[in-house]
Amino acid sequence: MPLAQELKPLEIDAYVDAVSLDAAVRALADGAGTPVAGGTDLWIQKDLGKRAYGRRLVNIRRVAALGGIAEEGGRIRIGALATMTEILESPLLLRAAPVLPATADRFASVQIRNAATVGGNIANASPAADMVLPLLCLDAEVELARWHENRIDRRRLPLAAFFAGPGKTRALPGELITAVSFDRPAAGSFGAFQKSGPRPALEIARVALCIAGRREGRRLTSVRIAAGAVAPTPIRCPRTEAEIEGVALDDAAIARALESLGREIAPIDDVRGSAWYRRHLAAAFLEEELGRVARS
Amino acid sequence: MSLEVEIAFTLNGRAVSAAVPATASALTVLRERFDLAGAKLVCGEGECGACTIIVDGLSRNSCLMPAVDLAGRTVRTVEGLWGERGLDPVQQAFVDTGAVQCGYCTAGMVMQIRHALDRNPAAGEAELRRAIEGNVCRCTGYAKVIEAALAAGQRMRGGGAP
Ligand SMILES: Cc1cc2nc3c(=O)[nH]c(=O)nc-3n(C[C@H](O)[C@H](O)[C@H](O)COP(=O)(O)OP(=O)(O)OC[C@H]3O[C@@H](n4cnc5c(N)ncnc54)[C@H](O)[C@@H]3O)c2cc1C
């Protein structure tokens, strides 16, 4: 007997517990399957009717090849099944790309972090997907695999080119995210993540902003800025990056950067906040981070 | 349609198995198949923490966890905290401190605090407050809950009652 308030169950015709990547992509090959990882988005959205799903549920949680966080030949690779908790506690990331653990620390709650995967965060393609922002700043690529002509067909896409709109990606039917990867940031790189919501972490961001680069006195080089919940997808802000690149930061330079950011973002009014407030927050985050550099 | 999947796992120290609907949540299965009503369905969206259980040492919102994912895992619910020596230190601290009011959040709160103290028995107030960010309590204002968590930590470290 279902409980009164229980969410409406997924309506499926088949369930596959995939134990290998091979089994997973084969089960998804016809495009009529839905992968489930942590379930923290899927279990809610199917009930809200927010997401169309295939009627074959494919559990990828036990596919070992989709897990792990490792470095090889100067490239860091985070398996799609890595959870926010694993990112938060990864000794490699804490050393080499601390902006990722810093973002995980502002992601949901402990319980959700223990379940939520990076692959799910990317595939879900929310404009407010937090972990996407530092990955965009790291110029990450998303690694994809599908079953095609009787073999596993793999490809890589820049993460920045992966999103097509709210909840929409450029993944092909039946394609699985296997990992994200990026070059190990040069020594001396820095990164910061800021997010606004009424509670410290357990919140879909009203606005989130990530900035990364290298600090040379009052200048930033290799500047990367990404913003969430200010456009239909998470975005990079290349014109604002160019405005800041290599410039000695003072009040005038910061004002120019904020003006540029205002032109690059296109937030909307919704239940979490007005467009005006979102603009204000995004500018405040950038001003704070640039101000820190200017005053150093 | 409801497809059934056979799963076996360890539940509060006992080997168990069941045929569960492939789309059921772990919460529904624990409550309805195993009669463990400690974990509660409150928000059903991962926001409130009343359904918190510990799976392979990690706390999870059982309302959002697919039941099929329980397979092969070691699962602990609030019912499994009670041991041969009586109440768990966290449960005892809740009683001693009066950290329970209406009680709806309590099972989840106790599990989440137990999880935090398992990871760091020396966790201080700031760390414990962050640990329960995903647990909503509408009665206590959290003050007594944190007091209980700190007392439990002390007891678990062998410091006796504060
Ligand atoms: C209470 C709560 C708080 C939250 N807070 C935050 C937050 O602070 N920041 C934030 O960004 N998000 C937040 N979320 C959203 C969610 O937790 C994240 O997006 C999470 O990373 C999703 O991962 P998952 O493994 O749970 O995905 P699932 O629910 O398993 O899957 C999500 C979608 O991605 C697809 N999918 C999963 N894995 C893959 C893969 N490898 N390849 C292709 N497709 C795949 C699924 O089919 C599904 O459509 C929150 C959710 C809840 C319930």
Coordinates of C-alpha atoms and ligand atoms in Angstrom, one line a residue:
Chain A
M1 CA 0.0 0.0 0.0
P2 CA 1.6 3.3 -1.0
L3 CA 2.0 6.0 1.6
A4 CA -0.3 8.9 1.1
Q5 CA 2.4 11.5 0.4
E6 CA 4.7 9.2 -1.5
L7 CA 6.0 10.6 -4.8
K8 CA 4.4 9.1 -7.8
P9 CA 6.6 6.2 -8.9
L10 CA 8.5 6.2 -12.2
E11 CA 6.5 4.3 -14.8
I12 CA 8.9 1.8 -16.4
D13 CA 8.7 -1.4 -18.4
A14 CA 12.2 -2.7 -17.6
Y15 CA 14.9 -2.4 -15.0
V16 CA 18.6 -3.1 -15.7
D17 CA 21.2 -3.2 -13.0
A18 CA 24.3 -2.5 -15.1
V19 CA 27.5 -3.9 -13.7
S20 CA 29.9 -2.7 -16.5
L21 CA 30.1 0.2 -18.9
D22 CA 29.5 -2.2 -21.7
A23 CA 26.2 -3.4 -20.1
A24 CA 25.1 0.2 -19.3
V25 CA 25.6 1.6 -22.8
R26 CA 24.1 -1.4 -24.4
A27 CA 21.0 -1.1 -22.2
L28 CA 20.8 2.6 -23.2
A29 CA 21.6 2.1 -26.9
D30 CA 18.1 2.5 -28.3
G31 CA 17.7 5.9 -26.6
A32 CA 14.7 4.5 -24.6
G33 CA 16.5 4.2 -21.3
T34 CA 17.0 6.5 -18.4
P35 CA 20.2 6.2 -16.4
V36 CA 20.0 6.7 -12.7
A37 CA 23.0 7.5 -10.5
G38 CA 22.3 9.2 -7.1
G39 CA 18.6 9.7 -7.9
T40 CA 18.5 13.1 -6.2
D41 CA 17.2 14.9 -9.3
L42 CA 15.5 12.0 -11.1
W43 CA 13.3 10.9 -8.1
I44 CA 11.9 14.4 -7.7
Q45 CA 11.6 15.5 -11.3
K46 CA 9.8 12.5 -12.7
D47 CA 7.1 13.3 -10.1
L48 CA 6.9 17.0 -11.1
G49 CA 6.6 15.9 -14.8
K50 CA 9.7 18.1 -15.3
R51 CA 11.6 15.5 -17.2
A52 CA 10.7 13.0 -19.9
Y53 CA 12.3 9.7 -19.2
G54 CA 12.7 6.5 -21.0
R55 CA 10.7 3.5 -19.7
R56 CA 13.8 1.3 -19.2
L57 CA 15.5 2.3 -15.9
V58 CA 19.3 1.7 -16.0
N59 CA 21.0 1.8 -12.7
I60 CA 24.6 2.8 -13.3
R61 CA 25.6 3.1 -9.7
R62 CA 27.7 0.0 -9.6
V63 CA 29.7 0.6 -12.8
A64 CA 33.2 0.7 -11.4
A65 CA 34.6 2.3 -14.6
L66 CA 32.5 5.4 -14.0
G67 CA 33.9 6.1 -10.6
G68 CA 37.1 7.5 -9.1
I69 CA 39.1 10.7 -9.1
A70 CA 42.7 10.4 -10.5
E71 CA 45.5 12.2 -12.3
E72 CA 47.3 10.8 -15.3
G73 CA 49.8 12.6 -17.4
G74 CA 48.9 16.1 -16.0
R75 CA 45.2 15.6 -16.6
I76 CA 42.7 15.1 -13.8
R77 CA 39.8 12.9 -14.4
I78 CA 36.7 12.7 -12.2
G79 CA 34.5 9.7 -12.9
A80 CA 30.8 10.5 -13.5
L81 CA 29.8 8.6 -10.4
A82 CA 32.1 10.6 -8.1
T83 CA 29.8 12.1 -5.4
M84 CA 30.0 15.6 -4.0
T85 CA 31.4 14.1 -0.8
E86 CA 34.2 12.3 -2.7
I87 CA 35.0 15.6 -4.4
L88 CA 34.9 17.5 -1.0
E89 CA 37.3 15.0 0.6
S90 CA 39.6 14.1 -2.4
P91 CA 43.2 14.7 -1.3
L92 CA 44.2 15.1 -5.0
L93 CA 41.5 17.8 -5.6
L94 CA 42.2 19.6 -2.3
R95 CA 45.8 19.9 -3.5
A96 CA 45.5 20.5 -7.2
A97 CA 42.1 22.1 -7.7
P98 CA 40.7 23.2 -4.4
V99 CA 37.9 25.2 -6.0
L100 CA 36.1 21.9 -6.6
P101 CA 36.0 20.8 -3.0
A102 CA 35.1 24.5 -2.0
T103 CA 32.1 24.2 -4.3
A104 CA 31.1 20.8 -3.0
D105 CA 31.2 22.3 0.5
R106 CA 28.4 24.7 -0.6
F107 CA 26.4 22.0 -2.3
A108 CA 23.2 20.8 -0.7
S109 CA 23.4 18.9 2.6
V110 CA 25.6 16.1 3.8
Q111 CA 23.0 13.5 2.9
I112 CA 22.5 14.9 -0.6
R113 CA 26.3 15.2 -1.1
N114 CA 26.7 11.6 -0.1
A115 CA 24.4 10.6 -3.0
A116 CA 24.7 13.4 -5.7
T117 CA 27.1 12.6 -8.5
V118 CA 29.0 15.0 -10.8
G119 CA 27.7 13.2 -13.8
G120 CA 24.1 13.7 -12.6
N121 CA 24.8 17.4 -11.9
I122 CA 26.0 17.9 -15.5
A123 CA 23.4 15.7 -17.2
N124 CA 20.6 17.4 -15.4
A125 CA 21.7 20.6 -17.1
S126 CA 20.1 23.0 -14.6
P127 CA 21.0 26.6 -15.1
A128 CA 21.9 26.5 -11.4
A129 CA 24.1 23.4 -11.4
D130 CA 26.8 24.4 -8.9
M131 CA 29.6 21.9 -9.8
V132 CA 29.4 22.9 -13.4
L133 CA 30.8 26.4 -12.7
P134 CA 34.3 25.5 -11.4
L135 CA 34.5 22.9 -14.1
L136 CA 33.8 25.5 -16.7
C137 CA 36.5 27.7 -15.1
L138 CA 38.9 24.7 -15.4
D139 CA 38.1 24.4 -19.1
A140 CA 36.9 20.9 -18.4
E141 CA 35.8 18.4 -21.1
V142 CA 33.0 16.0 -20.7
E143 CA 33.7 12.4 -21.7
L144 CA 30.8 10.5 -23.3
A145 CA 30.2 7.0 -24.4
R146 CA 27.4 5.2 -26.3
W147 CA 26.9 1.8 -27.9
H148 CA 27.2 2.3 -31.6
E149 CA 27.7 -0.3 -34.4
N150 CA 28.5 -3.0 -31.9
R151 CA 31.1 -1.2 -29.9
I152 CA 31.6 1.5 -27.4
D153 CA 31.9 4.8 -29.2
R154 CA 33.6 7.5 -27.1
R155 CA 34.0 11.2 -27.6
R156 CA 34.9 14.3 -25.7
L157 CA 33.3 17.7 -25.8
P158 CA 34.2 21.0 -24.1
L159 CA 31.8 21.3 -21.1
A160 CA 31.1 24.8 -22.3
A161 CA 29.6 23.4 -25.5
F162 CA 27.6 20.7 -23.8
F163 CA 24.5 22.6 -22.6
A164 CA 21.7 23.4 -25.0
G165 CA 19.2 25.0 -22.7
P166 CA 17.5 24.4 -19.3
G167 CA 17.5 20.6 -18.8
K168 CA 18.9 20.0 -22.3
T169 CA 22.3 18.8 -23.4
R170 CA 24.1 18.0 -26.6
A171 CA 24.4 14.3 -25.6
L172 CA 23.2 11.9 -28.3
P173 CA 20.4 9.5 -27.6
G174 CA 21.7 6.7 -25.4
E175 CA 24.9 8.6 -24.6
L176 CA 26.3 8.3 -21.1
I177 CA 28.6 10.8 -19.4
T178 CA 31.6 8.7 -18.2
A179 CA 33.8 11.5 -16.7
V180 CA 34.9 15.1 -16.7
S181 CA 38.6 15.9 -17.2
F182 CA 40.8 18.9 -17.2
D183 CA 44.5 19.9 -17.2
R184 CA 46.0 20.1 -13.7
P185 CA 45.9 23.9 -13.0
A186 CA 49.4 25.5 -12.9
A187 CA 50.9 26.0 -9.5
G188 CA 49.8 29.3 -7.9
S189 CA 46.4 29.1 -9.5
F190 CA 43.5 30.3 -7.4
G191 CA 39.7 29.8 -7.6
A192 CA 36.7 31.0 -5.6
F193 CA 33.0 30.0 -5.6
Q194 CA 30.2 32.1 -4.2
K195 CA 26.6 31.3 -4.0
S196 CA 23.5 32.9 -2.7
G197 CA 20.5 31.3 -1.0
P198 CA 18.8 31.8 2.3
R199 CA 20.7 28.9 3.9
P200 CA 24.4 28.4 3.7
A201 CA 24.4 25.3 1.4
L202 CA 21.1 23.4 1.1
E203 CA 19.7 25.6 -1.6
I204 CA 19.4 25.8 -5.3
A205 CA 21.4 28.9 -6.0
R206 CA 19.7 32.2 -6.7
V207 CA 23.0 33.2 -8.2
A208 CA 26.4 31.4 -8.1
L209 CA 29.6 32.7 -9.4
C210 CA 33.0 31.1 -9.8
I211 CA 36.3 32.9 -10.7
A212 CA 39.6 31.2 -11.3
G213 CA 43.0 32.2 -12.7
R214 CA 46.5 33.1 -11.5
R215 CA 47.3 36.0 -9.3
E216 CA 50.3 38.2 -10.0
G217 CA 50.2 41.0 -7.4
R218 CA 47.1 43.0 -8.2
R219 CA 46.7 41.4 -11.6
L220 CA 44.8 38.3 -12.6
T221 CA 45.9 36.3 -15.7
S222 CA 44.2 33.2 -17.3
V223 CA 41.0 34.6 -15.8
R224 CA 38.0 32.4 -16.0
I225 CA 34.5 33.5 -14.8
A226 CA 31.4 31.3 -14.8
A227 CA 28.0 32.1 -13.5
G228 CA 24.9 30.0 -12.6
A229 CA 21.2 30.9 -12.5
V230 CA 21.7 34.0 -14.7
A231 CA 21.0 32.5 -18.1
P232 CA 19.3 29.4 -19.6
T233 CA 22.4 27.4 -19.0
P234 CA 25.5 27.8 -16.7
I235 CA 27.7 30.2 -18.7
R236 CA 31.3 31.5 -19.0
C237 CA 31.6 35.2 -19.2
P238 CA 34.4 35.7 -21.8
R239 CA 34.0 39.5 -22.3
T240 CA 34.3 40.1 -18.6
E241 CA 37.3 37.8 -18.4
A242 CA 39.0 39.8 -21.2
E243 CA 38.2 43.0 -19.4
I244 CA 40.1 41.8 -16.3
E245 CA 42.9 39.8 -18.0
G246 CA 46.3 41.2 -17.0
V247 CA 44.9 44.6 -15.8
A248 CA 46.1 46.1 -12.6
L249 CA 42.9 46.0 -10.6
D250 CA 41.7 49.4 -9.2
D251 CA 38.3 50.9 -8.7
A252 CA 38.0 51.9 -12.3
A253 CA 39.0 48.5 -13.6
I254 CA 36.6 46.8 -11.3
A255 CA 33.8 49.1 -12.4
R256 CA 34.5 48.2 -16.0
A257 CA 34.4 44.5 -15.2
L258 CA 31.1 44.8 -13.3
E259 CA 29.6 46.7 -16.2
S260 CA 30.7 44.0 -18.6
L261 CA 29.3 41.3 -16.4
G262 CA 25.9 43.1 -16.4
R263 CA 25.9 42.9 -20.2
E264 CA 26.9 39.2 -20.3
I265 CA 24.3 37.8 -17.9
A266 CA 20.5 37.6 -18.6
P267 CA 18.8 36.5 -15.4
I268 CA 15.0 36.1 -15.1
D269 CA 12.4 36.8 -12.4
D270 CA 11.2 33.6 -10.7
V271 CA 10.3 32.3 -7.2
R272 CA 13.9 32.4 -6.0
G273 CA 14.5 36.0 -6.9
S274 CA 14.0 38.8 -9.3
A275 CA 16.2 39.5 -12.2
W276 CA 17.2 42.8 -10.6
Y277 CA 18.3 41.1 -7.4
R278 CA 20.2 38.4 -9.3
R279 CA 22.1 41.1 -11.2
H280 CA 22.9 42.8 -7.9
L281 CA 24.1 39.5 -6.4
A282 CA 26.3 38.5 -9.4
A283 CA 27.9 42.0 -9.4
A284 CA 28.4 41.9 -5.6
F285 CA 30.2 38.5 -5.8
L286 CA 32.5 39.6 -8.6
E287 CA 33.2 42.9 -6.8
E288 CA 34.1 41.1 -3.6
E289 CA 36.5 38.7 -5.3
L290 CA 38.2 41.4 -7.4
G291 CA 38.3 43.7 -4.4
R292 CA 40.2 41.0 -2.5
V293 CA 42.9 40.9 -5.3
A294 CA 43.0 44.7 -5.6
R295 CA 43.6 45.2 -1.9
S296 CA 46.3 42.5 -1.7
Chain B
M1 CA 3.5 -1.3 -13.9
S2 CA 5.6 -2.4 -11.0
L3 CA 8.6 -4.5 -11.7
E4 CA 10.0 -6.4 -8.8
V5 CA 13.7 -6.9 -8.2
E6 CA 15.2 -9.3 -5.7
I7 CA 17.7 -7.6 -3.3
A8 CA 19.7 -8.9 -0.4
F9 CA 21.5 -6.6 2.1
T10 CA 22.6 -6.3 5.7
L11 CA 20.0 -4.4 7.8
N12 CA 20.9 -3.5 11.3
G13 CA 23.4 -6.3 11.5
R14 CA 21.0 -9.0 10.0
A15 CA 21.2 -10.5 6.5
V16 CA 17.8 -9.8 4.8
S17 CA 16.3 -10.1 1.4
A18 CA 13.2 -8.9 -0.3
A19 CA 11.5 -8.5 -3.7
V20 CA 11.0 -4.8 -4.1
P21 CA 9.5 -2.7 -6.8
A22 CA 12.3 -1.3 -9.1
T23 CA 11.0 2.2 -8.6
A24 CA 10.3 2.2 -4.9
S25 CA 12.3 4.3 -2.5
A26 CA 14.5 2.8 0.2
L27 CA 12.2 4.6 2.7
T28 CA 9.1 2.9 1.5
V29 CA 10.8 -0.5 1.5
L30 CA 12.2 -0.1 5.0
R31 CA 8.9 1.1 6.4
E32 CA 6.5 -1.3 4.6
R33 CA 8.5 -4.4 4.0
F34 CA 10.6 -4.4 7.2
D35 CA 8.3 -2.5 9.5
L36 CA 11.0 0.0 10.4
A37 CA 9.0 3.1 11.0
G38 CA 11.8 5.2 12.6
A39 CA 12.8 6.9 9.3
K40 CA 9.9 9.3 8.4
L41 CA 8.5 10.5 5.1
V42 CA 8.0 14.2 5.6
C43 CA 9.0 16.3 2.6
G44 CA 9.8 13.5 0.2
E45 CA 12.3 15.8 -1.5
G46 CA 15.6 15.5 0.4
E47 CA 15.1 18.8 2.1
C48 CA 14.2 17.8 5.7
G49 CA 16.3 14.8 6.7
A50 CA 13.6 13.0 8.6
C51 CA 14.2 9.9 6.5
T52 CA 18.0 9.8 7.2
I53 CA 19.6 6.3 7.3
I54 CA 23.2 5.3 7.1
V55 CA 24.3 3.2 4.1
D56 CA 27.8 1.8 4.0
G57 CA 28.8 4.4 6.6
L58 CA 27.3 7.4 4.7
S59 CA 24.1 9.2 5.6
R60 CA 21.4 9.3 2.9
N61 CA 17.9 10.6 2.4
S62 CA 16.1 7.3 2.1
C63 CA 13.2 9.1 0.4
L64 CA 15.3 9.8 -2.6
M65 CA 17.4 6.6 -2.6
P66 CA 16.2 3.9 -5.0
A67 CA 15.5 0.8 -2.9
V68 CA 17.3 -1.3 -5.5
D69 CA 20.5 0.5 -4.5
L70 CA 20.2 -1.1 -1.0
A71 CA 21.4 -4.4 -2.6
G72 CA 24.7 -5.6 -1.2
R73 CA 25.0 -2.7 1.2
T74 CA 25.2 -2.4 5.0
V75 CA 22.3 -0.4 6.2
R76 CA 21.6 1.2 9.6
T77 CA 18.4 2.7 10.7
V78 CA 17.6 4.3 14.0
E79 CA 16.2 1.0 15.2
G80 CA 19.7 -0.5 14.8
L81 CA 21.4 2.1 17.1
W82 CA 19.9 0.4 20.2
G83 CA 22.4 -2.2 21.2
E84 CA 23.1 -4.7 24.0
R85 CA 24.2 -1.8 26.2
G86 CA 20.9 0.0 25.7
L87 CA 20.5 3.4 24.0
D88 CA 23.2 4.7 21.7
P89 CA 25.1 7.7 23.2
V90 CA 23.3 10.0 20.8
Q91 CA 19.9 8.7 21.7
Q92 CA 20.8 8.9 25.4
A93 CA 22.0 12.5 25.0
F94 CA 18.7 13.4 23.3
V95 CA 16.8 12.0 26.3
D96 CA 19.1 13.6 28.9
T97 CA 19.1 17.0 27.2
G98 CA 15.4 17.1 26.3
A99 CA 16.2 17.5 22.6
V100 CA 13.0 15.9 21.6
Q101 CA 9.8 17.8 21.3
C102 CA 7.2 16.6 18.7
G103 CA 9.7 13.9 17.7
Y104 CA 9.1 13.9 14.0
C105 CA 12.7 15.0 13.1
T106 CA 14.3 13.0 15.9
A107 CA 15.1 9.7 14.2
G108 CA 16.7 11.5 11.2
M109 CA 18.5 14.0 13.5
V110 CA 19.9 11.2 15.7
M111 CA 21.2 9.3 12.6
Q112 CA 22.8 12.4 11.1
I113 CA 24.5 13.3 14.3
R114 CA 25.7 9.7 14.7
H115 CA 27.1 9.9 11.2
A116 CA 28.9 13.2 12.0
L117 CA 30.4 11.8 15.2
D118 CA 31.4 8.5 13.6
R119 CA 33.4 10.6 11.1
N120 CA 34.8 12.9 13.8
P121 CA 34.0 12.2 17.5
A122 CA 35.7 15.5 18.4
A123 CA 33.4 17.6 16.2
G124 CA 32.7 21.0 17.7
E125 CA 29.6 23.1 17.6
A126 CA 30.3 24.7 14.2
E127 CA 31.0 21.4 12.6
L128 CA 27.9 19.8 14.1
R129 CA 25.7 22.7 13.0
R130 CA 26.9 22.2 9.5
A131 CA 26.4 18.5 9.7
I132 CA 22.6 19.0 10.4
E133 CA 22.0 21.6 7.6
G134 CA 19.9 18.9 5.9
N135 CA 17.8 18.2 9.0
V136 CA 14.8 20.5 9.7
C137 CA 13.4 20.8 13.2
R138 CA 10.4 23.1 13.7
C139 CA 10.2 22.8 17.5
T140 CA 13.6 23.0 19.3
G141 CA 15.3 25.9 17.5
Y142 CA 18.2 23.4 17.3
A143 CA 19.8 24.6 20.6
K144 CA 19.0 21.5 22.6
V145 CA 19.8 19.3 19.5
I146 CA 23.3 20.8 19.3
E147 CA 23.7 20.5 23.1
A148 CA 22.8 16.8 22.9
A149 CA 25.2 16.3 20.0
L150 CA 28.1 17.8 21.9
A151 CA 27.2 15.7 24.9
A152 CA 27.1 12.6 22.8
G153 CA 30.5 13.3 21.3
Q154 CA 31.9 13.7 24.8
R155 CA 30.4 10.4 25.8
M156 CA 31.7 8.6 22.7
R157 CA 35.2 10.0 23.4
G158 CA 35.0 8.4 26.8
G159 CA 34.5 11.7 28.7
G160 CA 31.4 10.5 30.6
A161 CA 28.4 12.6 31.2
P162 CA 29.0 16.3 31.0
Ligands
LIG1 C1 17.6 18.8 -1.3 C2 18.4 19.0 -2.6 C3 19.4 19.9 -2.6 C4 20.1 20.1 -3.8 N1 21.1 21.1 -3.8 C5 21.8 21.3 -4.9 C6 22.8 22.3 -4.9 O1 23.1 22.9 -3.9 N2 23.5 22.5 -6.0 C7 23.2 21.8 -7.2 O2 23.9 22.0 -8.2 N3 22.3 20.8 -7.2 C8 21.6 20.5 -6.1 N4 20.6 19.6 -6.1 C9 20.3 18.8 -7.3 C10 21.0 17.4 -7.4 O3 21.3 16.9 -6.2 C11 22.3 17.5 -8.3 O4 22.0 18.0 -9.6 C12 23.0 16.1 -8.4 O5 24.4 16.3 -8.7 C13 22.4 15.1 -9.3 O6 23.1 13.9 -9.3 P1 22.5 12.5 -9.1 O7 23.6 11.5 -9.2 O8 21.6 12.4 -7.9 O9 21.5 12.5 -10.4 P2 20.3 11.5 -10.8 O10 19.1 12.0 -10.2 O11 20.7 10.1 -10.7 O12 20.2 11.9 -12.4 C14 19.9 13.2 -12.8 C15 19.7 13.2 -14.3 O13 20.9 12.9 -15.0 C16 20.9 11.7 -15.7 N5 22.2 11.0 -15.5 C17 22.7 10.7 -14.3 N6 24.0 10.3 -14.4 C18 24.2 10.3 -15.8 C19 25.4 10.0 -16.6 N7 26.5 9.5 -16.0 N8 25.3 10.1 -17.9 C20 24.1 10.6 -18.5 N9 23.0 11.0 -17.8 C21 23.1 10.8 -16.5 C22 19.6 10.9 -15.2 O14 19.1 10.1 -16.2 C23 18.7 12.1 -14.8 O15 18.0 12.6 -15.9 C24 19.9 19.3 -4.9 C25 18.9 18.4 -4.9 C26 18.1 18.2 -3.7 C27 17.1 17.1 -3.7

